[in-house]
Each structure stands twice: as structure tokens, then as C-alpha cells.
Tab-separated table of C-alpha atoms and ligand atoms in Angstrom:
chain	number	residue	atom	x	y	z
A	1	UNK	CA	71.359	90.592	36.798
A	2	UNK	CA	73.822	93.257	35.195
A	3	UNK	CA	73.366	95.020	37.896
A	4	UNK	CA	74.823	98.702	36.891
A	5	UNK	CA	76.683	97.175	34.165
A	6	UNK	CA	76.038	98.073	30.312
A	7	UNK	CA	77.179	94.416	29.249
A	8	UNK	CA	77.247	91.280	30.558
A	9	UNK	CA	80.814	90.778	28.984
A	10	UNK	CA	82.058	94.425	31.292
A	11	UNK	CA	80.533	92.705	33.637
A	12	UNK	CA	82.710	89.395	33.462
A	13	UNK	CA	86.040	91.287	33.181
A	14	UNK	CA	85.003	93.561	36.299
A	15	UNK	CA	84.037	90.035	38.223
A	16	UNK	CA	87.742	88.487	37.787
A	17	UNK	CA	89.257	89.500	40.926
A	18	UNK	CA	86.763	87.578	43.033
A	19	UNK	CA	85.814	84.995	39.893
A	20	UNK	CA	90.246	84.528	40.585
A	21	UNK	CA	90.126	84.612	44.314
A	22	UNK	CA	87.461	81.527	44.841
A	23	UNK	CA	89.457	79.274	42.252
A	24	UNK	CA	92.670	79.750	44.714
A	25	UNK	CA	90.403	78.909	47.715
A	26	UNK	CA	88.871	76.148	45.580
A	27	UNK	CA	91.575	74.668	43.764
A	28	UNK	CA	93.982	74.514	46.784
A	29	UNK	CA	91.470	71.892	48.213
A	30	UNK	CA	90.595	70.124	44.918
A	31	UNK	CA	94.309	69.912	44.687
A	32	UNK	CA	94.572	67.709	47.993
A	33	UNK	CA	92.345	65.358	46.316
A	34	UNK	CA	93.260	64.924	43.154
A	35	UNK	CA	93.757	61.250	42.434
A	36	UNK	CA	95.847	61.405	39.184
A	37	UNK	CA	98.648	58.867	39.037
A	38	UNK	CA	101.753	61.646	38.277
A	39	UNK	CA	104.196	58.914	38.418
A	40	UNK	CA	103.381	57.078	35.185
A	41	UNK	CA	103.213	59.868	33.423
A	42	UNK	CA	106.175	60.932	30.539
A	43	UNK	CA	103.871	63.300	28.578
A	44	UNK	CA	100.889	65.878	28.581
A	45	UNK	CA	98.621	67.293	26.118
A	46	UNK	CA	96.755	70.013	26.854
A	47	UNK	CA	93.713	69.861	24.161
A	48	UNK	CA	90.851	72.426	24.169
A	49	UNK	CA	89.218	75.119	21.645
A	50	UNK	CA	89.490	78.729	21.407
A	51	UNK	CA	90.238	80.817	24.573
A	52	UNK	CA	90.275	77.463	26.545
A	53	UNK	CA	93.399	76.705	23.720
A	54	UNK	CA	95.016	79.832	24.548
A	55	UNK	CA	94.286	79.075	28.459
A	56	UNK	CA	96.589	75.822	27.650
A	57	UNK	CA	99.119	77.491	25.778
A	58	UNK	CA	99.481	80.449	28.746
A	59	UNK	CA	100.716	77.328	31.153
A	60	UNK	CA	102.162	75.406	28.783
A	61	UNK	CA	105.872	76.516	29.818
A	62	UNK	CA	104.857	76.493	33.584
A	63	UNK	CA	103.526	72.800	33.215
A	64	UNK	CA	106.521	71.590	31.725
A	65	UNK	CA	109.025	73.035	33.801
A	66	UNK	CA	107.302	71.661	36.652
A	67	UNK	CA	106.760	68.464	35.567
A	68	UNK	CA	109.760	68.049	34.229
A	69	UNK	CA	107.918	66.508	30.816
A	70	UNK	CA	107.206	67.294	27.474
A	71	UNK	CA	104.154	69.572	27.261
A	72	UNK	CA	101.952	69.821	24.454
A	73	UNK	CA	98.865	72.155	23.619
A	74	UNK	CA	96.550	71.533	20.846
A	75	UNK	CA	93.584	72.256	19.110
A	76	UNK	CA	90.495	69.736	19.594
A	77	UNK	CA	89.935	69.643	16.305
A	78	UNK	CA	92.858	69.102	15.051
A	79	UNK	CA	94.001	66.541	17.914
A	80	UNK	CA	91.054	64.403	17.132
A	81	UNK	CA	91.972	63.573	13.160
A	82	UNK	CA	95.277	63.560	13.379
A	83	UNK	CA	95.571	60.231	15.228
A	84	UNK	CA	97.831	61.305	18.295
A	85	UNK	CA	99.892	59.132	19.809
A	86	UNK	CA	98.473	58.620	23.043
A	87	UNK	CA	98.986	55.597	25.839
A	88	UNK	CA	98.216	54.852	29.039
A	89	UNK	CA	101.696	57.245	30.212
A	90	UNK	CA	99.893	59.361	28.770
A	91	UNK	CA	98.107	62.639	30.605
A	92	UNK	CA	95.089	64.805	28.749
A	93	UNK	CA	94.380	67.764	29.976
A	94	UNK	CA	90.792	68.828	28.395
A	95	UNK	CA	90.100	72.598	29.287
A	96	UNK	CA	86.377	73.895	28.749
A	97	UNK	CA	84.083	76.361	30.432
A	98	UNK	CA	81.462	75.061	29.371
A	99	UNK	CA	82.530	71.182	29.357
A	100	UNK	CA	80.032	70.771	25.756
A	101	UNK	CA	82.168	72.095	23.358
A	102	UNK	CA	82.043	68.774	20.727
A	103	UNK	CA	85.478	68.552	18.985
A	104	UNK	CA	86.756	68.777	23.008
A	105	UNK	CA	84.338	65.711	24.409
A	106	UNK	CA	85.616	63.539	21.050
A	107	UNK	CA	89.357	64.645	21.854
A	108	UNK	CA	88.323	63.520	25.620
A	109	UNK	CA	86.829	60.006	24.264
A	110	UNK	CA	89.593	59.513	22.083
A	111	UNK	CA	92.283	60.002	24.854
A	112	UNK	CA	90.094	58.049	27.071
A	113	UNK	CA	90.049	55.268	24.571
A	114	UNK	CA	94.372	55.247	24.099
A	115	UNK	CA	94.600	54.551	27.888
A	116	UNK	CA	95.396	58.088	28.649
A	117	UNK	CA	94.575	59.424	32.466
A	118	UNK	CA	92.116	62.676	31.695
A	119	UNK	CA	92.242	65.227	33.670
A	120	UNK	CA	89.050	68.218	32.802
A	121	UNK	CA	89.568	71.576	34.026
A	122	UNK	CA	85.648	72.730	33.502
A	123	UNK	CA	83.825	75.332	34.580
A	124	UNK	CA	80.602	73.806	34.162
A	125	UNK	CA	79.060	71.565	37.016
A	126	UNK	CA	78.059	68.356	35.744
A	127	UNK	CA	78.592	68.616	31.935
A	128	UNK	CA	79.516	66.016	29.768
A	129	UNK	CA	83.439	66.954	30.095
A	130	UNK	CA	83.082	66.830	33.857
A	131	UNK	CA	81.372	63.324	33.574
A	132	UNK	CA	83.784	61.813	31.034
A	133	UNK	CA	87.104	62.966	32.289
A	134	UNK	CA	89.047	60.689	35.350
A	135	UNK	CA	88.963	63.383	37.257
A	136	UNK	CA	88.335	67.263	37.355
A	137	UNK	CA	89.072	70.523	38.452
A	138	UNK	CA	86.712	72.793	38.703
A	139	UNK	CA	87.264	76.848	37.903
A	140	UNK	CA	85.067	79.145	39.804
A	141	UNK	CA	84.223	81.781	37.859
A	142	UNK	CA	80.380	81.434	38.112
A	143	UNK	CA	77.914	81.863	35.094
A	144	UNK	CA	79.716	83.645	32.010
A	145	UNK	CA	77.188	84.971	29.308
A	146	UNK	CA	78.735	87.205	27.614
A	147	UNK	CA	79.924	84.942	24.720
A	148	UNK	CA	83.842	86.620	24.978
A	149	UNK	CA	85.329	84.332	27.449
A	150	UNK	CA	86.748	86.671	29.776
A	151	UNK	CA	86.812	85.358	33.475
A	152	UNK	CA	86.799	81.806	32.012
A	153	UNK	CA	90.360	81.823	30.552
A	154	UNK	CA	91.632	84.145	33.619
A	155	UNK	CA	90.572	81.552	36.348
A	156	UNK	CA	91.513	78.308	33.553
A	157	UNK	CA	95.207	79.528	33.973
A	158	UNK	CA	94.991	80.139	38.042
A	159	UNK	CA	93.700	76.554	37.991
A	160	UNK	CA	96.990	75.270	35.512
A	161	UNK	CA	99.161	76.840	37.363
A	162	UNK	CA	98.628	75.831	40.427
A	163	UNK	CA	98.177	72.634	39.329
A	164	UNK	CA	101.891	72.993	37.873
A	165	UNK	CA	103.349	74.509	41.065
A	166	UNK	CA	101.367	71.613	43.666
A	167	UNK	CA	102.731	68.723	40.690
A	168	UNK	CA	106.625	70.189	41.142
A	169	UNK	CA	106.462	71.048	44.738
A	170	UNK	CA	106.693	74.673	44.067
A	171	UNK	CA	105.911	77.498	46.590
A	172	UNK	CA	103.434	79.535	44.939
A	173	UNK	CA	101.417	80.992	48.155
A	174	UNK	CA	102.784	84.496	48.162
A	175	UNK	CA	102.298	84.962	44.078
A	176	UNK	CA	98.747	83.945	44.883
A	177	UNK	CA	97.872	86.665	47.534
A	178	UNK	CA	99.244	89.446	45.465
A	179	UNK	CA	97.300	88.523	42.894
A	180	UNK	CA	93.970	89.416	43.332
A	181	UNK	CA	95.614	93.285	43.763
A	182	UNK	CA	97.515	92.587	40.273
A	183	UNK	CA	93.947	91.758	38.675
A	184	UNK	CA	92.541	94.697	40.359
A	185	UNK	CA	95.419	97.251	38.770
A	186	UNK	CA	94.799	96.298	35.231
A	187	UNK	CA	90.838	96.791	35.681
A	188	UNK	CA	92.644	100.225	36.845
A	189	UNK	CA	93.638	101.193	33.225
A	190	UNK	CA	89.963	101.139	31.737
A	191	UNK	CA	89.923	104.779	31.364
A	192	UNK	CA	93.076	104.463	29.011
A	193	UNK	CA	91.433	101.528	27.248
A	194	UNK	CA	88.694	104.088	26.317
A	195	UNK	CA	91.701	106.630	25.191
A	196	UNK	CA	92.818	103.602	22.985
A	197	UNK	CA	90.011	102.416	21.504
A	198	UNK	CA	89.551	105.955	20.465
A	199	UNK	CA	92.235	105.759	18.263
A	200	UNK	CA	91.991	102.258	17.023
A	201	UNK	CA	88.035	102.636	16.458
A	202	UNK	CA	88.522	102.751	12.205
A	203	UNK	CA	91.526	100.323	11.855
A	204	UNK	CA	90.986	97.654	9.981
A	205	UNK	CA	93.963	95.664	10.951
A	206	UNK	CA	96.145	95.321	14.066
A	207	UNK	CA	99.259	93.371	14.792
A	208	UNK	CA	100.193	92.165	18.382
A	209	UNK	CA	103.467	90.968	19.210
A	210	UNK	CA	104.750	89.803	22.389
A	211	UNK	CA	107.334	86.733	23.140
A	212	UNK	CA	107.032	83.745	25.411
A	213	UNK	CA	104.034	84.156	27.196
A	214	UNK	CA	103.352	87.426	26.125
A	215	UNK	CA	102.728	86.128	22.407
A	216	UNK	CA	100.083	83.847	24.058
A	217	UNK	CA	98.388	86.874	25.578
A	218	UNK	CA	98.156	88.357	21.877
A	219	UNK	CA	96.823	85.493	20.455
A	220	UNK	CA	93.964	85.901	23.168
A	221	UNK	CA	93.923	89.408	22.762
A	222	UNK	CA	93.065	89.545	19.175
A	223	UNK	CA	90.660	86.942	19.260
A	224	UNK	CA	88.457	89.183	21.629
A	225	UNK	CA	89.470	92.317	19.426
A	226	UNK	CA	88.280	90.252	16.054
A	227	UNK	CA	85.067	88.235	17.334
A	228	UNK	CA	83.778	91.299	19.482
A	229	UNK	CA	84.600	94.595	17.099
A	230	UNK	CA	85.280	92.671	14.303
A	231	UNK	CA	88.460	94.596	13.513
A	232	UNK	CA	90.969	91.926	11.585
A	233	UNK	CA	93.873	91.271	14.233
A	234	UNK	CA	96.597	88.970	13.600
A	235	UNK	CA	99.179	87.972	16.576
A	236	UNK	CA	102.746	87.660	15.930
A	237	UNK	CA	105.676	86.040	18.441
A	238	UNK	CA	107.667	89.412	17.824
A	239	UNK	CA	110.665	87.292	16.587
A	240	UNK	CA	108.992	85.505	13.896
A	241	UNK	CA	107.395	88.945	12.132
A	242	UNK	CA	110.500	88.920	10.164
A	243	UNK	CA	110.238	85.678	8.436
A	244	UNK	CA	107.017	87.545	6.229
A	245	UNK	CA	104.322	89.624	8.056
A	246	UNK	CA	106.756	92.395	9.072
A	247	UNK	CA	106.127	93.345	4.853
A	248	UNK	CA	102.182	94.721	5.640
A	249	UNK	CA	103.765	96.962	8.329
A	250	UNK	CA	103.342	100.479	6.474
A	251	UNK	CA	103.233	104.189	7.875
A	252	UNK	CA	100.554	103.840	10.210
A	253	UNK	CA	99.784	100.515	10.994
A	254	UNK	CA	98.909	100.111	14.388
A	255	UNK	CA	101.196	97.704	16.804
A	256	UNK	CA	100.412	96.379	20.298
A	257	UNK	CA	103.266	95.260	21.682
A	258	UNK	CA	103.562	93.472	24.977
A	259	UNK	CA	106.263	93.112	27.375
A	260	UNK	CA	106.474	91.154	30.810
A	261	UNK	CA	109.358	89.429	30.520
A	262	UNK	CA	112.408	90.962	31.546
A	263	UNK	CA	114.684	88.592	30.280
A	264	UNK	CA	113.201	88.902	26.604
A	265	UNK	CA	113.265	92.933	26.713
A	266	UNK	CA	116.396	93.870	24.880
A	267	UNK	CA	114.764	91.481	22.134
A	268	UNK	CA	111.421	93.215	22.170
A	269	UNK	CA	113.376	96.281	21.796
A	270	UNK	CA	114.838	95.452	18.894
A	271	UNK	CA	111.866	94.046	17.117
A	272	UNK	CA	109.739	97.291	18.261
A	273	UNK	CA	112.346	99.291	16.566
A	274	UNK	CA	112.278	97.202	13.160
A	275	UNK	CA	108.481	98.149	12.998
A	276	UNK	CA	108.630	101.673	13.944
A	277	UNK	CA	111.164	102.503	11.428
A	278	UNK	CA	108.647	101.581	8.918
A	279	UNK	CA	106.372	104.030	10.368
A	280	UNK	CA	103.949	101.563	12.530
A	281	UNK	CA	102.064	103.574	15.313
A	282	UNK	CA	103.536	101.276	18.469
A	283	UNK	CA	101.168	100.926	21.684
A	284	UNK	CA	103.634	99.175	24.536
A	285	UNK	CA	101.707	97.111	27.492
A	286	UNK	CA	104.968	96.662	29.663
A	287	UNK	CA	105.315	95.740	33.167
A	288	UNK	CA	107.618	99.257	35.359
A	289	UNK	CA	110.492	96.960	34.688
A	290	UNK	CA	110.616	95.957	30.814
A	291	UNK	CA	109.205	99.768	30.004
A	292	UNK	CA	112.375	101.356	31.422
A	293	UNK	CA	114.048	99.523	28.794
A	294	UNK	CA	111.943	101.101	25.772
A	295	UNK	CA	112.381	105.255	26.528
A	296	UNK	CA	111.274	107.248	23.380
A	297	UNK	CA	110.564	104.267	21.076
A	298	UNK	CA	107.040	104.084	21.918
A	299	UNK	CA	104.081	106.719	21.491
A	300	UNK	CA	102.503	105.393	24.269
A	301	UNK	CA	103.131	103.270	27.305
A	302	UNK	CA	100.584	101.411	29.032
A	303	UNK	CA	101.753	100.125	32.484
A	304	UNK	CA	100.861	96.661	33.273
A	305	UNK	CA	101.269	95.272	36.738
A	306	UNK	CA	104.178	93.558	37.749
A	307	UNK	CA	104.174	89.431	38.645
A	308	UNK	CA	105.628	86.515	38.165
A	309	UNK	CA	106.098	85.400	34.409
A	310	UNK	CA	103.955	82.461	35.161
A	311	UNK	CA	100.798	84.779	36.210
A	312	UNK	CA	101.465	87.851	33.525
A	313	UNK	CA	99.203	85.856	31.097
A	314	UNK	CA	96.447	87.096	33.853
A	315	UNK	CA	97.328	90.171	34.417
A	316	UNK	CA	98.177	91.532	31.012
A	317	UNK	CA	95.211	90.198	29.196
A	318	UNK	CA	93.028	92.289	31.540
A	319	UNK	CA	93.488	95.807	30.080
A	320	UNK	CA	93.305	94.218	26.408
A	321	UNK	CA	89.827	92.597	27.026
A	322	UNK	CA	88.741	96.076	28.271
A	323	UNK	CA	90.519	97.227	24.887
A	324	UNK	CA	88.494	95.055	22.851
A	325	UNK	CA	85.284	95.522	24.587
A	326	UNK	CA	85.436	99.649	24.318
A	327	UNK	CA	86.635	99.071	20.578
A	328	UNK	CA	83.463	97.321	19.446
A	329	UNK	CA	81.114	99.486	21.672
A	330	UNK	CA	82.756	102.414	20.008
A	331	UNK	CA	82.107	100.996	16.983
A	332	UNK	CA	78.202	99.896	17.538
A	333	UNK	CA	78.436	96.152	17.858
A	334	UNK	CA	77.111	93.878	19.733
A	335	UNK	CA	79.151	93.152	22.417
A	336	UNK	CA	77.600	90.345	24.576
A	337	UNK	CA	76.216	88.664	21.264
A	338	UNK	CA	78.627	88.847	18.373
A	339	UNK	CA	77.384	88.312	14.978
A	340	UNK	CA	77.639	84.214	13.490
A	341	UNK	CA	78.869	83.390	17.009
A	342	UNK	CA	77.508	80.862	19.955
A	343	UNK	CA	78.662	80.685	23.426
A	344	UNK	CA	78.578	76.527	23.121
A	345	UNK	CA	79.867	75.122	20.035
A	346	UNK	CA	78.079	71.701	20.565
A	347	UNK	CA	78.501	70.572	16.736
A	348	UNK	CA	81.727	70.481	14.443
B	1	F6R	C1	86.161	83.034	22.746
B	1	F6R	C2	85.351	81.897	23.132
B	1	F6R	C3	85.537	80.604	22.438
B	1	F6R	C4	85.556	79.451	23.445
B	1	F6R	C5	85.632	78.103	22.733
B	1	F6R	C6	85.727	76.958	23.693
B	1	F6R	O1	85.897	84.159	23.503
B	1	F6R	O2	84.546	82.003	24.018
B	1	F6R	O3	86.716	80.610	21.691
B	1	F6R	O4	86.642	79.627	24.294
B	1	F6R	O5	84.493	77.943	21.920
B	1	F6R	O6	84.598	76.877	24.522
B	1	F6R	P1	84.607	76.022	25.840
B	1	F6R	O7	85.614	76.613	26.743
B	1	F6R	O8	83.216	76.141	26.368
B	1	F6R	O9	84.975	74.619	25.460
């Protein structure tokens, strides 16, 4: 089944462009028939666990601005005890790939119980989130094993946002067929993943920080980097590093920064240069655009593919799974079965 691959999880990342391309071809039919009521609704919550939160979090901005609503994202297991306010205006959006995670079915059951409309985007055929929810949209990124969610979370946020683009009547067709290509270019950079992983191979600590969406992709970056290599990562929206973590930033510490957004550059600039005055070693991901704005400030550049903000979550988080993946084989581990880890966490 791995068919020339070492790992099922190299495997998964190398499977996204076409694991991508049938949720498009799916999701713009499922989309036809979706029968969610849009017009009573005055909220969203996106609720979910791990990658699947991050998934939520990556559309979160899209959602809203489509919409035209306040969009939230939680945690399932927070969302469950915290008794929500939640009524039949109300939309859930439950995200899973494998539809048995249990805080996720209980946040389901609960919304379900408030009167909420639930809408599941699953990966899973047939499992209990599929069952529960009013109504579901399925991603298409076949069996994953490897338990890193890799093509999971990729095709979760091609489902959200088209979801966000068909709910505000937005034109999304040409982003869609370019990309696959995008996808395709950050697979491109796995021989300067290996170069990286190299150097990051006896860290024991490594800061991302991105802002806007490119925070979100740090949060999923380092959660791949920690439960795969088991190197301690902590993610940082590049503005807030200031306010306290900015005072472990020594000579040497290592910094992944990411930059898509154009409009946020100057910022990123600024908050690069904070951190590399006190000596951090700074990695840039940066679309062609946003690195022209860095010049000498960074030891290294890695070029990420250009697209629309809404699909940079995709296309930047590439490269940084194949980060994490040649990290922890460099460093012996496991890779498709990481230590005190499941692939379904079907208890609390
Ligand atoms: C991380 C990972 C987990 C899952 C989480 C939710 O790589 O795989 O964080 O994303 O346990 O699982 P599902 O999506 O099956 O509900």
C-alpha cells in the first residue's frame, strides 16, 4: 500500500494535490445540495479538535466575511463544558476526519440539542458525526493512516472555503484551478525541507510566528513538528511575542517565520527584526511578493507559492509538514506512529 513510499504520513502529504483536486470536484456538487437554512442564521461556531481546530480557525476569517456573521472557532472540549450559547439561529460547524473523535460527537449532540442547524464536514463515510449532523460535507482525501493529519486538514479548508465563497456568492473558480499547481510547488521544496531539518535536528525549542492566517498555519505547523519529532514548538501571532515570549528569544534560538500576506508585511518586518537583534536564527516561508520586502534580514528564504490569502493556509503548511516529517526521521522517531498518540481519540 505505500507503494515506494518510506511512510505512510510522506505518503499523505505527496497525495494532497489529487486528495485537493476530488474535494473541488466533490464539494462543488455537494454544494448544490446542501439543504442548510442560511437565512436564519446570525452566528457560526466552528467546533472540532486538533488539526480539524486549526482547519476551522484557517477559514474562520473567510467564513465571516462571507457570511457577513460573527464567526467563532472552538475547541470540542472546551465548547462542550462551557455551556455555549447556542439557538436554533444558530449554525455548528463540526469538522472531523474521522467523524469519532468523542469531545466532537458531544459538542455535535449538544448543539443539536440548543436547536442549532449542524453542519459536519467529515471525512469518514458513515461515522457517527456523519449520522448525527443535519447535513454533511464530505472531504475526499481517502484513507489517512499516518496519525499526522496531513491531507485531512488540507482538503477540510478546500471544503470551508468553498463553502464560504458558494454562501456569499463569491467567484472562486479560477483560485480553484491554480491550485492544485500551488499544492504541487510546495511538495517542490522537499529537498530544502531536508536542508532544514538538518539544522533544526538538536533544537529543543522552536518559535513560529506568522499573522492572520499565517499564525494559524504555525499553530498547525508546530503541532506536526511537536507530536511527530517531539521537538517543543510553541506558535506565536508575531504581534503578540512582545507582550512575554519574545524574553526566551536568546542568541540562537531558532524562528520560523511566515509571510503570505502582503498587507501585514511591513509588520512582519518589524517583528522579524525585534527577534533577530536578539540573535534568533530566522527561517522566512514568504510568498515572491512579501520576501521582497525582507532583503538581508533573514538567513534563509524559503519561497512559498503565491495565492489568494484565503488558500495560503494550504499552500504554506505544505513545505512545513515535509519540515516536520524529515525532522523526526532525522531524529529516529516514529513517524507514522508517534509515541502516547492514537489516530481516533474516541474517549475524553
Ligand atoms: C494531529 C491530529 C489530531 C486530530 C484530532 C481530531 O495531527 O491528527 O490533532 O486532528 O484528534 O481528529 P478528528 O479530525 O478525527 O476529529
Amino acid at each position: 500500500e505505500l507503494v515506494g513510499y518510506p511512510h505512510y504520513m510522506l505518503k499523505e502529504i505527496f497525495e494532497q494535490p489529487e486528495a485537493i483536486a476530488r474535494t473541488i470536484a466533490h464539494t462543488k456538487v455537494a454544494l448544490e445540495q446542501l439543504t442548510i437554512d442560511t437565512s436564519i442564521i446570525e452566528a457560526v461556531t466552528i467546533v472540532a479538535c486538533g488539526t480539524a481546530y486549526h482547519a476551522g480557525l484557517a477559514a474562520n476569517a473567510m467564513l465571516e466575511q462571507m457570511l457577513n456573521h460573527p464567526v467563532r472557532v472552538e475547541v470540542a472540549s472546551e465548547f462542550r463544558y462551557r455551556k455555549p450559547i447556542i439557538n436554533s439561529h444558530h449554525l455548528v460547524i463540526i469538522i472531523s476526519q474521522s467523524g469519532e473523535t468523542a469531545d466532537s460527537i458531544a459538542a455535535l449532540r449538544l448543539a443539536k440539542a440548543e436547536g442549532a442547524q449542524v453542519l459536519a464536514v467529515v471525512n469518514t463515510k458513515g461515522s457517527t458525526i456523519a449520522r448525527e449532523a443535519d447535513s454533511v460535507l464530505y472531504t475526499q482525501a481517502g484513507i489517512e493512516v499516518a496519525v499526522a493529519s496531513t491531507k485531512a486538514y488540507t482538503t477540510q479548508i478546500t471544503v470551508l472555503t468553498m463553502l464560504a465563497a458558494y454562501w456569499g456568492g463569491a467567484d472562486i473558480s479560477a483560485a480553484l484551478d491554480k491550485l492544485i499547481h500551488q499544492v504541487q510547488r510546495g511538495l517542490e521544496l522537499d529537498g530544502q525541507m531536508m536542508d532544514l531539518a538538518e539544522a533544526l535536528k538538536y533544537e529543543q525549542d522552536v518559535y513560529y510566528i506568522g499573522r492572520g492566517v499565517d499564525a494559524v498555519t504555525g499553530m498547525e505547523a508546530t503541532l506536526k513538528l511537536k507530536e511527530i519529532s517531539y521537538i517543543h514548538a510553541e506558535s506565536y501571532p508575531a504581534g503578540e511575542l512582545k507582550h512575554g515570549t519574545i524574553a526566551l528569544i536568546e542568541n540562537g534560538t531558532p524562528i520560523i517565520a511566515i509571510a503570505t500576506d502582503s498587507e501585514l508585511v511591513e509588520k512582519m518586518k518589524s517583528n522579524i527584526e525585534e527577534v533577530a537583534a536578539r540573535g534568533a536564527k530566522v527561517y522566512i516561508f514568504a510568498t515572491p511578493a512579501c520576501a521582497k520586502a525582507f532583503g538581508a534580514i533573514a538567513q534563509e528564504i524559503m519561497l512559498l507559492p503565491s495565492t489568494p490569502l484565503y488558500f495560503s493556509p494550504i499552500a504554506a503548511i505544505v513545505p512545513l509538514q515535509l519540515l516536520a516529517y524529515h525532522t523526526a526521521l532525522i531524529r529516529g522517531c516514529d513517524v507514522d506512529q508517534p509515541r502516547n498518540l492514537a489516530k481516533s481519540v474516541t474517549v475524553e
